[in-house]
CSV table of C-alpha atoms and ligand atoms in Angstrom, one decimal:
chain,number,residue,atom,x,y,z
A,1,UNK,CA,23.3,1.6,3.6
A,2,UNK,CA,26.5,-0.4,3.2
A,3,UNK,CA,26.9,1.3,-0.2
A,4,UNK,CA,26.8,4.7,1.4
A,5,UNK,CA,29.2,3.8,4.1
A,6,UNK,CA,31.7,2.3,1.6
A,7,UNK,CA,31.6,5.5,-0.5
A,8,UNK,CA,31.8,7.7,2.6
A,9,UNK,CA,35.0,5.9,3.6
A,10,UNK,CA,36.6,6.8,0.2
A,11,UNK,CA,35.4,10.4,0.6
A,12,UNK,CA,36.9,10.6,4.1
A,13,UNK,CA,40.2,9.5,2.6
A,14,UNK,CA,40.1,12.2,0.0
A,15,UNK,CA,39.2,14.9,2.5
A,16,UNK,CA,41.9,13.9,5.0
A,17,UNK,CA,44.5,13.7,2.2
A,18,UNK,CA,43.4,17.0,0.7
A,19,UNK,CA,43.5,18.6,4.2
A,20,UNK,CA,47.1,17.3,4.7
A,21,UNK,CA,48.3,18.5,1.3
A,22,UNK,CA,46.7,21.9,1.8
A,23,UNK,CA,48.3,22.4,5.2
A,24,UNK,CA,51.6,21.3,3.9
A,25,UNK,CA,51.5,23.4,0.8
A,26,UNK,CA,50.5,26.5,2.7
A,27,UNK,CA,53.3,26.1,5.1
A,28,UNK,CA,56.1,25.5,2.6
A,29,UNK,CA,54.9,28.2,0.2
A,30,UNK,CA,54.7,30.8,2.9
A,31,UNK,CA,58.2,29.8,4.1
A,32,UNK,CA,59.5,30.2,0.5
A,33,UNK,CA,57.8,33.5,0.0
A,34,UNK,CA,59.2,34.8,3.2
A,35,UNK,CA,62.7,33.8,2.3
A,36,UNK,CA,62.4,35.4,-1.1
A,37,UNK,CA,61.0,38.5,0.4
A,38,UNK,CA,64.0,38.7,2.8
A,39,UNK,CA,66.4,38.4,-0.1
A,40,UNK,CA,64.6,41.0,-2.1
A,41,UNK,CA,64.6,43.4,0.8
A,42,UNK,CA,68.3,42.8,1.3
A,43,UNK,CA,69.3,43.5,-2.3
A,44,UNK,CA,67.0,46.5,-2.6
A,45,UNK,CA,68.6,48.1,0.4
A,46,UNK,CA,72.2,47.7,-0.9
A,47,UNK,CA,73.8,50.3,-3.3
A,48,UNK,CA,72.8,50.5,-6.9
A,49,UNK,CA,76.4,49.7,-7.8
A,50,UNK,CA,76.4,46.6,-5.7
A,51,UNK,CA,77.6,43.4,-7.5
A,52,UNK,CA,76.4,40.1,-6.0
A,53,UNK,CA,79.0,38.3,-4.0
A,54,UNK,CA,79.7,34.6,-4.6
A,55,UNK,CA,77.9,33.8,-1.4
A,56,UNK,CA,74.8,35.7,-2.4
A,57,UNK,CA,74.9,34.0,-5.8
A,58,UNK,CA,75.1,30.7,-4.0
A,59,UNK,CA,72.2,31.5,-1.8
A,60,UNK,CA,70.1,32.6,-4.8
A,61,UNK,CA,70.9,29.4,-6.6
A,62,UNK,CA,70.0,27.4,-3.6
A,63,UNK,CA,66.7,29.1,-3.2
A,64,UNK,CA,65.8,28.7,-6.8
A,65,UNK,CA,66.6,25.1,-6.6
A,66,UNK,CA,64.4,24.8,-3.5
A,67,UNK,CA,61.5,26.5,-5.3
A,68,UNK,CA,61.7,24.2,-8.2
A,69,UNK,CA,61.9,21.2,-6.0
A,70,UNK,CA,58.9,22.3,-3.9
A,71,UNK,CA,56.8,23.0,-6.9
A,72,UNK,CA,57.4,19.6,-8.4
A,73,UNK,CA,56.7,18.0,-5.0
A,74,UNK,CA,53.4,19.9,-4.8
A,75,UNK,CA,52.5,18.9,-8.3
A,76,UNK,CA,53.1,15.2,-7.6
A,77,UNK,CA,51.1,15.5,-4.4
A,78,UNK,CA,48.3,16.9,-6.5
A,79,UNK,CA,48.5,14.1,-9.0
A,80,UNK,CA,48.4,11.7,-6.1
A,81,UNK,CA,45.1,13.3,-5.0
A,82,UNK,CA,43.6,12.6,-8.4
A,83,UNK,CA,44.1,8.9,-7.9
A,84,UNK,CA,42.2,9.1,-4.6
A,85,UNK,CA,39.4,11.2,-6.1
A,86,UNK,CA,38.9,8.8,-8.9
A,87,UNK,CA,38.7,6.0,-6.3
A,88,UNK,CA,35.5,7.7,-5.0
A,89,UNK,CA,34.0,7.6,-8.5
A,90,UNK,CA,34.9,3.9,-8.8
A,91,UNK,CA,33.4,3.2,-5.3
A,92,UNK,CA,30.2,4.9,-6.4
A,93,UNK,CA,30.1,2.8,-9.6
A,94,UNK,CA,30.8,-0.3,-7.6
A,95,UNK,CA,28.3,0.3,-4.8
A,96,UNK,CA,25.4,2.0,-6.5
A,97,UNK,CA,23.6,0.5,-9.4
A,98,UNK,CA,22.3,3.3,-11.5
A,99,UNK,CA,20.5,1.1,-14.0
A,100,UNK,CA,17.4,-0.5,-12.5
A,101,UNK,CA,15.9,-1.1,-15.9
A,102,UNK,CA,16.5,-4.8,-15.6
A,103,UNK,CA,14.0,-5.0,-12.8
A,104,UNK,CA,11.2,-2.8,-14.3
A,105,UNK,CA,8.4,-3.6,-16.6
A,106,UNK,CA,7.7,-0.3,-18.4
A,107,UNK,CA,4.9,-1.7,-20.6
A,108,UNK,CA,2.8,-2.1,-17.4
A,109,UNK,CA,2.4,1.6,-17.2
A,110,UNK,CA,2.0,2.5,-20.9
A,111,UNK,CA,-1.8,2.5,-21.0
A,112,UNK,CA,-3.7,5.8,-20.2
A,113,UNK,CA,-5.8,4.1,-17.5
A,114,UNK,CA,-2.7,2.9,-15.8
A,115,UNK,CA,-1.1,6.3,-15.9
A,116,UNK,CA,-4.3,7.6,-14.4
A,117,UNK,CA,-4.0,5.1,-11.5
A,118,UNK,CA,-0.4,6.2,-10.8
A,119,UNK,CA,-1.5,9.9,-10.7
A,120,UNK,CA,-4.3,8.9,-8.4
A,121,UNK,CA,-2.0,7.0,-6.0
A,122,UNK,CA,0.5,9.9,-6.0
A,123,UNK,CA,-2.3,12.4,-5.4
A,124,UNK,CA,-3.6,10.3,-2.5
A,125,UNK,CA,-0.2,10.2,-1.0
A,126,UNK,CA,0.2,14.0,-1.0
A,127,UNK,CA,-3.3,14.4,0.6
A,128,UNK,CA,-2.3,12.0,3.3
A,129,UNK,CA,0.9,13.9,3.9
A,130,UNK,CA,-1.1,17.1,4.3
A,131,UNK,CA,0.4,18.6,1.1
A,132,UNK,CA,-2.9,19.7,-0.2
A,133,UNK,CA,-1.7,22.4,-2.6
A,134,UNK,CA,0.7,19.9,-4.3
A,135,UNK,CA,-2.0,17.3,-4.5
A,136,UNK,CA,-4.6,19.8,-5.9
A,137,UNK,CA,-2.2,21.0,-8.5
A,138,UNK,CA,-1.4,17.4,-9.6
A,139,UNK,CA,-5.1,16.6,-9.7
A,140,UNK,CA,-5.8,19.6,-11.8
A,141,UNK,CA,-3.0,18.9,-14.3
A,142,UNK,CA,-3.9,15.2,-14.6
A,143,UNK,CA,-7.7,15.8,-14.8
A,144,UNK,CA,-8.5,14.0,-11.6
A,145,UNK,CA,-11.4,14.9,-9.4
A,146,UNK,CA,-10.6,13.6,-5.9
A,147,UNK,CA,-13.7,13.0,-3.8
A,148,UNK,CA,-14.0,15.0,-0.6
A,149,UNK,CA,-13.7,11.9,1.5
A,150,UNK,CA,-10.3,11.3,0.0
A,151,UNK,CA,-8.9,14.6,1.3
A,152,UNK,CA,-10.8,15.8,4.4
A,153,UNK,CA,-10.0,13.1,7.0
A,154,UNK,CA,-6.3,13.5,6.3
A,155,UNK,CA,-6.5,17.2,6.7
A,156,UNK,CA,-7.8,16.8,10.2
A,157,UNK,CA,-5.4,14.0,11.1
A,158,UNK,CA,-2.4,16.1,9.9
A,159,UNK,CA,-3.6,19.1,11.8
A,160,UNK,CA,-3.8,17.0,15.0
A,161,UNK,CA,-0.4,15.5,14.4
A,162,UNK,CA,1.1,18.9,13.9
A,163,UNK,CA,-0.5,20.1,17.1
A,164,UNK,CA,0.9,17.1,19.0
A,165,UNK,CA,4.4,18.0,17.7
A,166,UNK,CA,4.1,21.3,19.5
A,167,UNK,CA,2.6,19.6,22.6
A,168,UNK,CA,-0.8,20.9,22.0
A,169,UNK,CA,-3.3,18.2,23.1
A,170,UNK,CA,-6.6,20.1,22.6
A,171,UNK,CA,-7.3,19.1,18.9
A,172,UNK,CA,-6.4,15.5,19.6
A,173,UNK,CA,-8.6,15.5,22.8
A,174,UNK,CA,-11.5,17.0,20.9
A,175,UNK,CA,-11.2,14.4,18.2
A,176,UNK,CA,-11.0,11.6,20.7
A,177,UNK,CA,-14.1,12.9,22.5
A,178,UNK,CA,-16.1,13.0,19.2
A,179,UNK,CA,-15.0,9.4,18.4
A,180,UNK,CA,-15.3,8.1,21.9
A,181,UNK,CA,-17.7,5.3,21.1
A,182,UNK,CA,-15.8,4.0,18.1
A,183,UNK,CA,-12.5,4.1,20.0
A,184,UNK,CA,-14.1,2.2,22.8
A,185,UNK,CA,-15.4,-0.3,20.4
A,186,UNK,CA,-12.0,-1.0,19.0
A,187,UNK,CA,-10.6,-1.2,22.6
A,188,UNK,CA,-8.4,1.8,22.1
A,189,UNK,CA,-6.5,3.4,24.9
A,190,UNK,CA,-6.0,6.6,23.0
A,191,UNK,CA,-8.5,8.8,24.8
A,192,UNK,CA,-7.2,7.8,28.2
A,193,UNK,CA,-3.5,8.3,27.1
A,194,UNK,CA,-4.3,11.8,25.9
A,195,UNK,CA,-6.0,12.7,29.2
A,196,UNK,CA,-3.1,11.1,31.1
A,197,UNK,CA,-0.7,13.3,29.2
A,198,UNK,CA,-2.8,16.4,29.9
A,199,UNK,CA,-2.9,15.5,33.6
A,200,UNK,CA,0.9,15.1,33.7
A,201,UNK,CA,1.2,18.5,32.0
A,202,UNK,CA,-0.9,20.1,34.7
A,203,UNK,CA,1.2,18.4,37.4
A,204,UNK,CA,4.4,19.7,35.8
A,205,UNK,CA,3.3,23.2,36.7
A,206,UNK,CA,4.1,22.5,40.3
A,207,UNK,CA,2.2,22.6,43.6
A,208,UNK,CA,0.3,25.7,42.8
A,209,UNK,CA,-1.6,23.7,40.2
A,210,UNK,CA,-2.2,20.6,42.4
A,211,UNK,CA,-5.9,21.4,42.9
A,212,UNK,CA,-6.3,21.8,39.1
A,213,UNK,CA,-4.8,18.4,38.6
A,214,UNK,CA,-7.1,16.8,41.1
A,215,UNK,CA,-10.1,18.4,39.5
A,216,UNK,CA,-8.9,17.3,36.1
A,217,UNK,CA,-8.5,13.7,37.3
A,218,UNK,CA,-12.0,13.7,38.9
A,219,UNK,CA,-13.6,15.1,35.8
A,220,UNK,CA,-11.9,12.8,33.2
A,221,UNK,CA,-10.5,9.6,34.7
A,222,UNK,CA,-13.8,8.2,36.1
A,223,UNK,CA,-14.9,6.8,32.8
A,224,UNK,CA,-11.7,5.0,32.3
A,225,UNK,CA,-11.5,3.3,35.7
A,226,UNK,CA,-12.8,0.0,34.5
A,227,UNK,CA,-10.0,-0.4,32.0
A,228,UNK,CA,-7.1,1.6,33.4
A,229,UNK,CA,-7.4,1.3,37.1
A,230,UNK,CA,-3.7,0.6,37.7
A,231,UNK,CA,-2.5,3.5,35.5
A,232,UNK,CA,-4.9,5.9,37.3
A,233,UNK,CA,-3.6,4.7,40.7
A,234,UNK,CA,0.0,5.4,39.4
A,235,UNK,CA,-1.1,8.9,38.3
A,236,UNK,CA,-2.6,9.6,41.7
A,237,UNK,CA,0.7,8.5,43.3
A,238,UNK,CA,2.4,11.2,41.4
A,239,UNK,CA,0.5,13.8,43.4
A,240,UNK,CA,2.5,12.9,46.5
A,241,UNK,CA,5.7,14.0,44.9
A,242,UNK,CA,4.5,17.3,43.4
A,243,UNK,CA,5.8,19.5,46.4
A,244,UNK,CA,9.3,18.1,46.1
A,245,UNK,CA,9.4,17.8,42.3
A,246,UNK,CA,8.4,14.8,40.2
A,247,UNK,CA,11.7,14.9,38.4
A,248,UNK,CA,13.5,13.3,41.3
A,249,UNK,CA,10.6,10.9,42.2
A,250,UNK,CA,10.0,7.3,41.1
A,251,UNK,CA,7.5,8.7,38.6
A,252,UNK,CA,10.1,10.7,36.6
A,253,UNK,CA,9.8,8.3,33.7
A,254,UNK,CA,6.3,9.7,33.1
A,255,UNK,CA,7.8,13.0,32.2
A,256,UNK,CA,9.8,11.5,29.4
A,257,UNK,CA,9.3,13.3,26.1
A,258,UNK,CA,9.1,9.9,24.5
A,259,UNK,CA,5.5,9.8,25.6
A,260,UNK,CA,4.7,12.5,23.0
A,261,UNK,CA,6.2,10.5,20.2
A,262,UNK,CA,4.2,7.5,21.4
A,263,UNK,CA,1.0,9.4,21.5
A,264,UNK,CA,1.5,10.7,18.0
A,265,UNK,CA,2.1,7.2,16.7
A,266,UNK,CA,-0.9,5.8,18.6
A,267,UNK,CA,-3.2,8.5,17.4
A,268,UNK,CA,-2.1,7.9,13.7
A,269,UNK,CA,-2.7,4.2,14.1
A,270,UNK,CA,-6.1,4.5,15.8
A,271,UNK,CA,-7.3,7.2,13.4
A,272,UNK,CA,-6.3,5.2,10.4
A,273,UNK,CA,-8.0,2.2,11.8
A,274,UNK,CA,-11.2,4.2,12.3
A,275,UNK,CA,-11.0,5.4,8.7
A,276,UNK,CA,-10.3,1.8,7.6
A,277,UNK,CA,-7.1,2.7,5.9
A,278,UNK,CA,-3.5,1.5,6.3
A,279,UNK,CA,-1.1,3.7,8.3
A,280,UNK,CA,1.1,4.0,5.3
A,281,UNK,CA,-0.2,5.3,1.9
A,282,UNK,CA,-0.3,2.7,-0.9
A,283,UNK,CA,2.5,4.6,-2.6
A,284,UNK,CA,4.8,4.5,0.5
A,285,UNK,CA,4.1,0.8,0.8
A,286,UNK,CA,5.0,0.2,-2.8
A,287,UNK,CA,8.2,2.2,-2.7
A,288,UNK,CA,9.3,0.5,0.5
A,289,UNK,CA,8.5,-2.9,-0.9
A,290,UNK,CA,10.4,-2.0,-4.1
A,291,UNK,CA,13.4,-0.8,-2.2
A,292,UNK,CA,13.5,-4.0,-0.2
A,293,UNK,CA,13.1,-6.2,-3.3
A,294,UNK,CA,15.5,-4.5,-5.7
A,295,UNK,CA,18.8,-5.9,-4.4
A,296,UNK,CA,17.5,-9.4,-4.6
A,297,UNK,CA,15.9,-8.8,-8.0
A,298,UNK,CA,19.1,-7.3,-9.4
A,299,UNK,CA,21.1,-10.3,-8.1
A,300,UNK,CA,18.7,-12.9,-9.6
A,301,UNK,CA,18.6,-10.9,-12.9
A,302,UNK,CA,22.4,-11.1,-13.1
A,303,UNK,CA,22.4,-14.8,-12.4
A,304,UNK,CA,19.7,-15.3,-15.1
A,305,UNK,CA,21.7,-13.3,-17.6
A,306,UNK,CA,24.9,-15.3,-16.8
A,307,UNK,CA,23.0,-18.5,-17.4
A,308,UNK,CA,21.4,-17.0,-20.4
A,309,UNK,CA,17.8,-17.6,-19.2
A,310,UNK,CA,16.9,-14.0,-18.7
A,311,UNK,CA,14.0,-14.3,-21.2
A,312,UNK,CA,12.1,-16.6,-18.8
A,313,UNK,CA,11.1,-13.7,-16.5
A,314,UNK,CA,9.7,-11.5,-19.2
A,315,UNK,CA,6.0,-11.1,-19.5
A,316,UNK,CA,5.2,-12.9,-16.3
A,317,UNK,CA,3.1,-11.5,-13.5
A,318,UNK,CA,5.1,-13.2,-10.8
A,319,UNK,CA,8.6,-12.6,-9.5
A,320,UNK,CA,11.2,-15.2,-10.3
A,321,UNK,CA,12.0,-15.6,-6.6
A,322,UNK,CA,10.2,-15.2,-3.3
A,323,UNK,CA,11.0,-12.0,-1.5
A,324,UNK,CA,10.2,-11.6,2.2
A,325,UNK,CA,8.9,-8.1,2.9
A,326,UNK,CA,8.3,-8.7,6.6
A,327,UNK,CA,5.0,-9.4,8.4
A,328,UNK,CA,3.8,-5.8,8.2
A,329,UNK,CA,3.6,-6.0,4.4
A,330,UNK,CA,1.6,-9.2,4.2
A,331,UNK,CA,-1.9,-8.4,3.0
A,332,UNK,CA,-3.2,-11.5,1.3
A,333,UNK,CA,-3.0,-15.2,2.0
A,334,UNK,CA,-1.0,-16.9,-0.7
A,335,UNK,CA,-0.9,-20.4,-1.8
A,336,UNK,CA,2.1,-21.9,-3.5
A,337,UNK,CA,1.6,-25.4,-5.0
A,338,UNK,CA,3.9,-27.8,-3.2
A,339,UNK,CA,4.3,-29.9,-6.3
A,340,UNK,CA,4.8,-27.3,-9.0
A,341,UNK,CA,6.4,-24.8,-6.6
A,342,UNK,CA,4.4,-22.0,-8.1
A,343,UNK,CA,2.0,-19.4,-6.6
A,344,UNK,CA,-1.6,-20.1,-7.5
A,345,UNK,CA,-3.3,-17.8,-9.9
A,346,UNK,CA,-6.9,-17.5,-11.1
A,347,UNK,CA,-6.0,-19.7,-14.0
A,348,UNK,CA,-4.3,-22.2,-11.7
A,349,UNK,CA,-6.2,-22.1,-8.4
A,350,UNK,CA,-5.6,-24.2,-5.4
A,351,UNK,CA,-7.7,-27.5,-5.2
A,352,UNK,CA,-8.5,-29.3,-2.0
A,353,UNK,CA,-8.3,-33.1,-2.1
A,354,UNK,CA,-10.7,-35.1,0.1
A,355,UNK,CA,-7.9,-35.9,2.5
A,356,UNK,CA,-7.4,-32.2,3.1
A,357,UNK,CA,-4.1,-31.8,1.2
A,358,UNK,CA,-4.1,-28.9,-1.3
A,359,UNK,CA,-2.4,-28.8,-4.6
A,360,UNK,CA,-2.8,-26.5,-7.7
A,361,UNK,CA,-5.1,-27.4,-10.5
A,362,UNK,CA,-2.3,-27.8,-12.9
A,363,UNK,CA,-0.6,-30.2,-10.6
A,364,UNK,CA,-3.9,-32.2,-10.3
A,365,UNK,CA,-4.2,-32.3,-14.1
A,366,UNK,CA,-0.7,-33.5,-14.4
A,367,UNK,CA,-1.3,-36.3,-11.9
A,368,UNK,CA,-4.3,-37.4,-14.0
A,369,UNK,CA,-2.7,-36.9,-17.4
A,370,UNK,CA,-2.9,-40.0,-19.6
A,371,UNK,CA,-6.2,-40.8,-18.1
A,372,UNK,CA,-8.2,-37.9,-19.6
A,373,UNK,CA,-10.9,-40.0,-21.1
A,374,UNK,CA,-11.9,-41.8,-18.0
A,375,UNK,CA,-11.6,-39.1,-15.4
A,376,UNK,CA,-14.7,-40.1,-13.5
A,377,UNK,CA,-13.5,-43.7,-13.0
A,378,UNK,CA,-9.8,-42.9,-12.6
A,379,UNK,CA,-8.8,-43.1,-8.9
A,380,UNK,CA,-5.7,-41.1,-8.1
A,381,UNK,CA,-3.6,-41.3,-5.0
A,382,UNK,CA,-2.8,-38.1,-3.0
A,383,UNK,CA,0.9,-37.2,-3.5
A,384,UNK,CA,1.2,-36.7,0.3
A,385,UNK,CA,-0.9,-39.5,1.9
A,386,UNK,CA,-2.4,-42.8,0.9
A,387,UNK,CA,-5.9,-41.5,0.4
A,388,UNK,CA,-7.4,-42.3,-3.0
A,389,UNK,CA,-10.0,-40.3,-4.8
A,390,UNK,CA,-11.3,-39.4,-8.2
A,391,UNK,CA,-10.0,-36.0,-9.6
A,392,UNK,CA,-13.6,-34.6,-9.8
A,393,UNK,CA,-13.9,-34.8,-6.0
A,394,UNK,CA,-11.2,-32.1,-5.6
A,395,UNK,CA,-12.8,-28.8,-4.6
A,396,UNK,CA,-11.7,-25.3,-5.6
A,397,UNK,CA,-10.5,-23.1,-2.7
A,398,UNK,CA,-10.9,-19.4,-2.5
A,399,UNK,CA,-8.6,-17.3,-0.2
B,401,ZN,ZN1,-3.6,-36.3,1.1
């Protein structure tokens, strides 16, 4: 974002300079043309025998001098503008890094099955976005056969989201009614919120629809009383203000269009939870994570190149630095060995010592090195507390 702002600043400079030059040039050129036109008219109207007087020659000379001067001034203004334009180019080069090759590992994707996985993930993303024709075409071209369960739920979800955008609650209400039990089981407020919105929409129509609103409330709110008593009381309070307009009542906040955005988000969250999928597609998550990580990776790559240690990173499955992607992007528990300061892997898993402290297996082996032949008798001290144990007492931990 800062990069865009920095470049935008340079572009603004060019635009304002260009605008000034343009205005100025137009003004002086039209003045000159007008003057020359006047002179021309004057000479044309005089006799054909007329010889220019000294004064007229002087005026002509002055005008020619002025034209030359103006043109060279305009040319230099124009040259000046070039400098400002090239500054934009430099700002782009400085602020945007076009070569991300340093942070990629192309060989990861060079096997057919990996390419297949990428196509699949892109396809799934398009299905989730409701872009079925694009996804179908990609599936056809890349020989994928998506299962119906990969497409259908998202078709319905997208249809409902589209309807909510145009303030049509019916598809969402129908969906919530069908999934009533599952929604209750996950303690969801979605169904109540949808009915609440529907009730408010009826109230908006004014006092002529007051009875309809009461009927709607009687019919639908009863089953939510045990969980939403307070909210239902509030909604009933709104009824008092219908004759004078809810807009000017203490309940006006319930007419906020923000509620529609909230309900769309809530619906998407709850529906994804029911389907057992994440709100974002795996592709979206990867792209977002990549965008967050790239600046840090480019920095560290530069430092590594300066210190001539760039080869260290190659061929490793882990990143050279820890990158925080925020809580919403944490999917797995991780263990980093406090001694080796490395993340555990299947080859170097975490081991729990009898005192409860956990270190990686490599670290444990290092602590015992030199005593390989008498492992069962060798008693080692925990690096973090005074408890002693034999290395074989350490237990492998699975996250
Ligand atoms: Zn310990």
